[in-house]
């Protein structure tokens, strides 16, 4: 604390101000009875608020003035302002006195302001102090003033020792320790207080240990309740356990949860009833009819391509049956095996525009055509050779000609000379006939028996040898060529007969294929009839249940199916609109569900909502069971939780009281150590006295030498 300035106005005869310069001692001097002591007395009166203890009677220079001594004249007023600095802040202690009769009334206030740089001149200094922004600290009684000064670190008891009208006289006594001599009776009381406070302090420590143990027990039990509640509410994630089990508010929060659960339990039957009522509407006969009609027409509309395919399939099968019937008639006209040459005039049916993959036995059926075509081509080639050599187009004749030429080729390999008798060669019944003249035959009967079957050739008598050999060579080449072509024709004819036979064998497949196609036609026709009936029935049913005008539909051709499809689709959209409007009307209590399924088909919405409502009912039932469990738990444990919390609150209050009591008794124990009190007071007073004395009398070094 540092005094800055004191301003007196008509108190104890004082008027004016005293400026306390920093780091400089203040020496008050004057004649006796000039009022020097009055300055000290006013400072003591203002800075050392009066305690309730009785003061000694009689006069003493150190005795504190009473309030009634401040103003002596009747009907007078006065004031005192003391400015001081403490911990970097300025404070103004203001007293106002007034005397109307016998007693003096006073008002005291304490103000605070931020520190500032002040001028040194008295007039400017007090003016600067008065112009500061002062904050009233709300002190209006002597007791409050004393407590506030102690709070600021200013102790009136210390000031009472340091500020005295006879301080100079007490310096030597302070140094010698006479100021802190404590009477024995007071020392005994202090020692007794010291011992008792020590006992109380020990007892308080023991009690604190018991209370801490009790608090731990209560907190442990609350943790057990928290774990138990967490287990009960494990299926209810909306309950945040940490937000419920808050220290000091658990019972209150449990009560709120119980109230909330009670409301939910009360509302669940009503909510379940509304859902069941709506579910009953969605499951009504009307909705069942509508749903079935929509589902039926949806199925029908989805089968448009199937219907068109069936129609095309039946038509294609019928065309294939007609084609196979024509082929069967045609291939039944194939020539017999004995006259294969009939193939030359046989007309093979056209098949270039037919897809053989449509047949079950496509390869076999196609082989009939390929066999006939190949056989006919072979026949044509063989016939060309026969016509070339003028050979009858018969297998037997071709074979006989080949044998004859082979015999001729053998004969001309070794021609003989023109010896022997003449003979006549002729043809009869397709065979070579040798006729011998009668006169020769009569002369030489051996001509008619033992005849060689192989004919012989001989050189004509008129042809020379060279010419004959040349002619033989030419004939051999021609015969070989004839034989080669005839043999090829024979082979082709043989192959043609085989192909013809194979074609006839495969021809039987046509009957089996016709039978299969007939069965396939009947099967697809039944499907077509059934699907056509489904279309007409579903369309008619939808129009009836939704009250829509019925229009005839034609399903006989692919184009008419497309047109009928568009017509049904138009009616289907009208039915969907009727269904949707009715559904919205019934679900107006559930806008969130309508938003969820917005844009979907009414039938899908009904199906999904039925499933969702069933799940909602199950969830509400499960939720009701869970809420009941939680509600029962809270009702069973809330009283215990409340009692535990109250115990903890009581323990905390008692703990605080014990802590305060321990602190008080610890300080009391410390402060009532008589030896420490004497030593500390002596040391502090000695230091203060030496410091002040050295500032007042810097030339006097006697105190320093004495130390």
mmCIF file with all atom_site columns, C-alpha atoms in Angstrom, residues 374-481:
data_model
loop_
_atom_site.group_PDB
_atom_site.id
_atom_site.type_symbol
_atom_site.label_atom_id
_atom_site.label_alt_id
_atom_site.label_comp_id
_atom_site.label_asym_id
_atom_site.label_entity_id
_atom_site.label_seq_id
_atom_site.pdbx_PDB_ins_code
_atom_site.Cartn_x
_atom_site.Cartn_y
_atom_site.Cartn_z
_atom_site.occupancy
_atom_site.B_iso_or_equiv
_atom_site.pdbx_formal_charge
_atom_site.auth_seq_id
_atom_site.auth_comp_id
_atom_site.auth_asym_id
_atom_site.auth_atom_id
_atom_site.pdbx_PDB_model_num
ATOM 1   C CA . UNK A 1 374 ? -27.162 -84.835  -107.680 1.00 0.00 ? 374 UNK A CA 1
ATOM 2   C CA . UNK A 1 375 ? -28.862 -87.961  -109.029 1.00 0.00 ? 375 UNK A CA 1
ATOM 3   C CA . UNK A 1 376 ? -30.571 -85.978  -111.780 1.00 0.00 ? 376 UNK A CA 1
ATOM 4   C CA . UNK A 1 377 ? -27.290 -84.346  -112.748 1.00 0.00 ? 377 UNK A CA 1
ATOM 5   C CA . UNK A 1 378 ? -25.556 -87.739  -112.870 1.00 0.00 ? 378 UNK A CA 1
ATOM 6   C CA . UNK A 1 379 ? -28.393 -89.082  -114.988 1.00 0.00 ? 379 UNK A CA 1
ATOM 7   C CA . UNK A 1 380 ? -28.064 -86.176  -117.381 1.00 0.00 ? 380 UNK A CA 1
ATOM 8   C CA . UNK A 1 381 ? -24.329 -86.721  -117.782 1.00 0.00 ? 381 UNK A CA 1
ATOM 9   C CA . UNK A 1 382 ? -24.752 -90.459  -118.293 1.00 0.00 ? 382 UNK A CA 1
ATOM 10  C CA . UNK A 1 383 ? -27.566 -89.895  -120.775 1.00 0.00 ? 383 UNK A CA 1
ATOM 11  C CA . UNK A 1 384 ? -25.383 -87.489  -122.749 1.00 0.00 ? 384 UNK A CA 1
ATOM 12  C CA . UNK A 1 385 ? -22.747 -90.209  -123.189 1.00 0.00 ? 385 UNK A CA 1
ATOM 13  C CA . UNK A 1 386 ? -25.361 -92.730  -124.233 1.00 0.00 ? 386 UNK A CA 1
ATOM 14  C CA . UNK A 1 387 ? -26.828 -90.363  -126.749 1.00 0.00 ? 387 UNK A CA 1
ATOM 15  C CA . UNK A 1 388 ? -23.360 -89.630  -128.047 1.00 0.00 ? 388 UNK A CA 1
ATOM 16  C CA . UNK A 1 389 ? -22.670 -93.284  -128.720 1.00 0.00 ? 389 UNK A CA 1
ATOM 17  C CA . UNK A 1 390 ? -26.307 -94.101  -129.500 1.00 0.00 ? 390 UNK A CA 1
ATOM 18  C CA . UNK A 1 391 ? -26.463 -96.560  -126.682 1.00 0.00 ? 391 UNK A CA 1
ATOM 19  C CA . UNK A 1 392 ? -29.882 -97.170  -125.134 1.00 0.00 ? 392 UNK A CA 1
ATOM 20  C CA . UNK A 1 393 ? -30.045 -95.395  -121.761 1.00 0.00 ? 393 UNK A CA 1
ATOM 21  C CA . UNK A 1 394 ? -30.500 -98.626  -119.909 1.00 0.00 ? 394 UNK A CA 1
ATOM 22  C CA . UNK A 1 395 ? -28.107 -100.025 -117.396 1.00 0.00 ? 395 UNK A CA 1
ATOM 23  C CA . UNK A 1 396 ? -28.167 -103.489 -119.018 1.00 0.00 ? 396 UNK A CA 1
ATOM 24  C CA . UNK A 1 397 ? -27.590 -102.195 -122.539 1.00 0.00 ? 397 UNK A CA 1
ATOM 25  C CA . UNK A 1 398 ? -24.772 -99.925  -121.393 1.00 0.00 ? 398 UNK A CA 1
ATOM 26  C CA . UNK A 1 399 ? -23.173 -102.840 -119.625 1.00 0.00 ? 399 UNK A CA 1
ATOM 27  C CA . UNK A 1 400 ? -23.488 -105.096 -122.709 1.00 0.00 ? 400 UNK A CA 1
ATOM 28  C CA . UNK A 1 401 ? -21.929 -102.422 -124.935 1.00 0.00 ? 401 UNK A CA 1
ATOM 29  C CA . UNK A 1 402 ? -19.068 -102.038 -122.490 1.00 0.00 ? 402 UNK A CA 1
ATOM 30  C CA . UNK A 1 403 ? -18.490 -105.827 -122.556 1.00 0.00 ? 403 UNK A CA 1
ATOM 31  C CA . UNK A 1 404 ? -18.614 -105.868 -126.359 1.00 0.00 ? 404 UNK A CA 1
ATOM 32  C CA . UNK A 1 405 ? -16.071 -103.113 -126.644 1.00 0.00 ? 405 UNK A CA 1
ATOM 33  C CA . UNK A 1 406 ? -13.902 -104.830 -124.067 1.00 0.00 ? 406 UNK A CA 1
ATOM 34  C CA . UNK A 1 407 ? -14.046 -108.036 -126.191 1.00 0.00 ? 407 UNK A CA 1
ATOM 35  C CA . UNK A 1 408 ? -13.282 -106.018 -129.281 1.00 0.00 ? 408 UNK A CA 1
ATOM 36  C CA . UNK A 1 409 ? -10.319 -104.403 -127.558 1.00 0.00 ? 409 UNK A CA 1
ATOM 37  C CA . UNK A 1 410 ? -9.033  -107.857 -126.655 1.00 0.00 ? 410 UNK A CA 1
ATOM 38  C CA . UNK A 1 411 ? -9.556  -109.063 -130.218 1.00 0.00 ? 411 UNK A CA 1
ATOM 39  C CA . UNK A 1 412 ? -7.663  -106.279 -131.912 1.00 0.00 ? 412 UNK A CA 1
ATOM 40  C CA . UNK A 1 413 ? -4.718  -106.643 -129.584 1.00 0.00 ? 413 UNK A CA 1
ATOM 41  C CA . UNK A 1 414 ? -3.744  -109.858 -131.544 1.00 0.00 ? 414 UNK A CA 1
ATOM 42  C CA . UNK A 1 415 ? -5.310  -109.649 -135.009 1.00 0.00 ? 415 UNK A CA 1
ATOM 43  C CA . UNK A 1 416 ? -4.933  -112.727 -137.273 1.00 0.00 ? 416 UNK A CA 1
ATOM 44  C CA . UNK A 1 417 ? -4.190  -113.037 -140.912 1.00 0.00 ? 417 UNK A CA 1
ATOM 45  C CA . UNK A 1 418 ? -7.088  -113.311 -143.367 1.00 0.00 ? 418 UNK A CA 1
ATOM 46  C CA . UNK A 1 419 ? -7.402  -117.119 -143.289 1.00 0.00 ? 419 UNK A CA 1
ATOM 47  C CA . UNK A 1 420 ? -10.474 -119.287 -142.948 1.00 0.00 ? 420 UNK A CA 1
ATOM 48  C CA . UNK A 1 421 ? -13.897 -119.171 -144.544 1.00 0.00 ? 421 UNK A CA 1
ATOM 49  C CA . UNK A 1 422 ? -16.181 -116.160 -144.799 1.00 0.00 ? 422 UNK A CA 1
ATOM 50  C CA . UNK A 1 423 ? -18.991 -115.681 -142.290 1.00 0.00 ? 423 UNK A CA 1
ATOM 51  C CA . UNK A 1 424 ? -21.857 -113.249 -141.862 1.00 0.00 ? 424 UNK A CA 1
ATOM 52  C CA . UNK A 1 425 ? -22.134 -111.121 -138.645 1.00 0.00 ? 425 UNK A CA 1
ATOM 53  C CA . UNK A 1 426 ? -25.595 -109.843 -137.691 1.00 0.00 ? 426 UNK A CA 1
ATOM 54  C CA . UNK A 1 427 ? -27.587 -108.682 -134.633 1.00 0.00 ? 427 UNK A CA 1
ATOM 55  C CA . UNK A 1 428 ? -30.498 -110.482 -133.046 1.00 0.00 ? 428 UNK A CA 1
ATOM 56  C CA . UNK A 1 429 ? -32.174 -109.730 -129.729 1.00 0.00 ? 429 UNK A CA 1
ATOM 57  C CA . UNK A 1 430 ? -29.378 -107.303 -128.880 1.00 0.00 ? 430 UNK A CA 1
ATOM 58  C CA . UNK A 1 431 ? -26.656 -109.902 -129.373 1.00 0.00 ? 431 UNK A CA 1
ATOM 59  C CA . UNK A 1 432 ? -24.104 -110.530 -132.071 1.00 0.00 ? 432 UNK A CA 1
ATOM 60  C CA . UNK A 1 433 ? -24.994 -113.412 -134.358 1.00 0.00 ? 433 UNK A CA 1
ATOM 61  C CA . UNK A 1 434 ? -22.413 -115.211 -136.544 1.00 0.00 ? 434 UNK A CA 1
ATOM 62  C CA . UNK A 1 435 ? -23.891 -116.876 -139.616 1.00 0.00 ? 435 UNK A CA 1
ATOM 63  C CA . UNK A 1 436 ? -21.844 -119.409 -141.698 1.00 0.00 ? 436 UNK A CA 1
ATOM 64  C CA . UNK A 1 437 ? -22.694 -119.921 -145.352 1.00 0.00 ? 437 UNK A CA 1
ATOM 65  C CA . UNK A 1 438 ? -24.574 -123.152 -145.918 1.00 0.00 ? 438 UNK A CA 1
ATOM 66  C CA . UNK A 1 439 ? -22.122 -124.673 -148.390 1.00 0.00 ? 439 UNK A CA 1
ATOM 67  C CA . UNK A 1 440 ? -19.233 -123.996 -145.998 1.00 0.00 ? 440 UNK A CA 1
ATOM 68  C CA . UNK A 1 441 ? -21.147 -125.322 -143.026 1.00 0.00 ? 441 UNK A CA 1
ATOM 69  C CA . UNK A 1 442 ? -21.979 -128.486 -144.981 1.00 0.00 ? 442 UNK A CA 1
ATOM 70  C CA . UNK A 1 443 ? -18.412 -128.974 -145.942 1.00 0.00 ? 443 UNK A CA 1
ATOM 71  C CA . UNK A 1 444 ? -16.961 -128.158 -142.569 1.00 0.00 ? 444 UNK A CA 1
ATOM 72  C CA . UNK A 1 445 ? -19.272 -129.274 -139.819 1.00 0.00 ? 445 UNK A CA 1
ATOM 73  C CA . UNK A 1 446 ? -16.600 -128.341 -137.143 1.00 0.00 ? 446 UNK A CA 1
ATOM 74  C CA . UNK A 1 447 ? -17.637 -124.656 -137.612 1.00 0.00 ? 447 UNK A CA 1
ATOM 75  C CA . UNK A 1 448 ? -20.840 -125.421 -135.817 1.00 0.00 ? 448 UNK A CA 1
ATOM 76  C CA . UNK A 1 449 ? -19.313 -126.894 -132.687 1.00 0.00 ? 449 UNK A CA 1
ATOM 77  C CA . UNK A 1 450 ? -16.566 -125.833 -130.274 1.00 0.00 ? 450 UNK A CA 1
ATOM 78  C CA . UNK A 1 451 ? -16.976 -122.136 -131.189 1.00 0.00 ? 451 UNK A CA 1
ATOM 79  C CA . UNK A 1 452 ? -14.791 -119.675 -129.105 1.00 0.00 ? 452 UNK A CA 1
ATOM 80  C CA . UNK A 1 453 ? -16.923 -117.011 -127.400 1.00 0.00 ? 453 UNK A CA 1
ATOM 81  C CA . UNK A 1 454 ? -14.354 -114.260 -127.960 1.00 0.00 ? 454 UNK A CA 1
ATOM 82  C CA . UNK A 1 455 ? -14.553 -112.818 -131.419 1.00 0.00 ? 455 UNK A CA 1
ATOM 83  C CA . UNK A 1 456 ? -11.431 -112.466 -133.476 1.00 0.00 ? 456 UNK A CA 1
ATOM 84  C CA . UNK A 1 457 ? -10.467 -109.900 -136.021 1.00 0.00 ? 457 UNK A CA 1
ATOM 85  C CA . UNK A 1 458 ? -8.221  -110.325 -139.000 1.00 0.00 ? 458 UNK A CA 1
ATOM 86  C CA . UNK A 1 459 ? -6.562  -108.113 -141.513 1.00 0.00 ? 459 UNK A CA 1
ATOM 87  C CA . UNK A 1 460 ? -8.585  -107.659 -144.654 1.00 0.00 ? 460 UNK A CA 1
ATOM 88  C CA . UNK A 1 461 ? -6.815  -109.174 -147.580 1.00 0.00 ? 461 UNK A CA 1
ATOM 89  C CA . UNK A 1 462 ? -6.869  -105.947 -149.552 1.00 0.00 ? 462 UNK A CA 1
ATOM 90  C CA . UNK A 1 463 ? -5.121  -103.940 -146.705 1.00 0.00 ? 463 UNK A CA 1
ATOM 91  C CA . UNK A 1 464 ? -1.388  -104.066 -146.420 1.00 0.00 ? 464 UNK A CA 1
ATOM 92  C CA . UNK A 1 465 ? 0.335   -104.800 -143.126 1.00 0.00 ? 465 UNK A CA 1
ATOM 93  C CA . UNK A 1 466 ? 1.477   -101.244 -142.315 1.00 0.00 ? 466 UNK A CA 1
ATOM 94  C CA . UNK A 1 467 ? -1.878  -99.731  -143.003 1.00 0.00 ? 467 UNK A CA 1
ATOM 95  C CA . UNK A 1 468 ? -3.476  -102.452 -140.919 1.00 0.00 ? 468 UNK A CA 1
ATOM 96  C CA . UNK A 1 469 ? -1.263  -101.771 -137.868 1.00 0.00 ? 469 UNK A CA 1
ATOM 97  C CA . UNK A 1 470 ? -1.964  -98.057  -138.110 1.00 0.00 ? 470 UNK A CA 1
ATOM 98  C CA . UNK A 1 471 ? -5.688  -98.723  -138.244 1.00 0.00 ? 471 UNK A CA 1
ATOM 99  C CA . UNK A 1 472 ? -5.427  -101.132 -135.277 1.00 0.00 ? 472 UNK A CA 1
ATOM 100 C CA . UNK A 1 473 ? -3.701  -98.456  -133.160 1.00 0.00 ? 473 UNK A CA 1
ATOM 101 C CA . UNK A 1 474 ? -6.334  -95.895  -134.022 1.00 0.00 ? 474 UNK A CA 1
ATOM 102 C CA . UNK A 1 475 ? -9.112  -98.324  -133.210 1.00 0.00 ? 475 UNK A CA 1
ATOM 103 C CA . UNK A 1 476 ? -7.545  -99.168  -129.874 1.00 0.00 ? 476 UNK A CA 1
ATOM 104 C CA . UNK A 1 477 ? -7.449  -95.488  -128.859 1.00 0.00 ? 477 UNK A CA 1
ATOM 105 C CA . UNK A 1 478 ? -11.059 -94.958  -129.939 1.00 0.00 ? 478 UNK A CA 1
ATOM 106 C CA . UNK A 1 479 ? -12.253 -98.068  -128.137 1.00 0.00 ? 479 UNK A CA 1
ATOM 107 C CA . UNK A 1 480 ? -10.437 -97.102  -124.966 1.00 0.00 ? 480 UNK A CA 1
ATOM 108 C CA . UNK A 1 481 ? -12.067 -93.653  -125.121 1.00 0.00 ? 481 UNK A CA 1
#
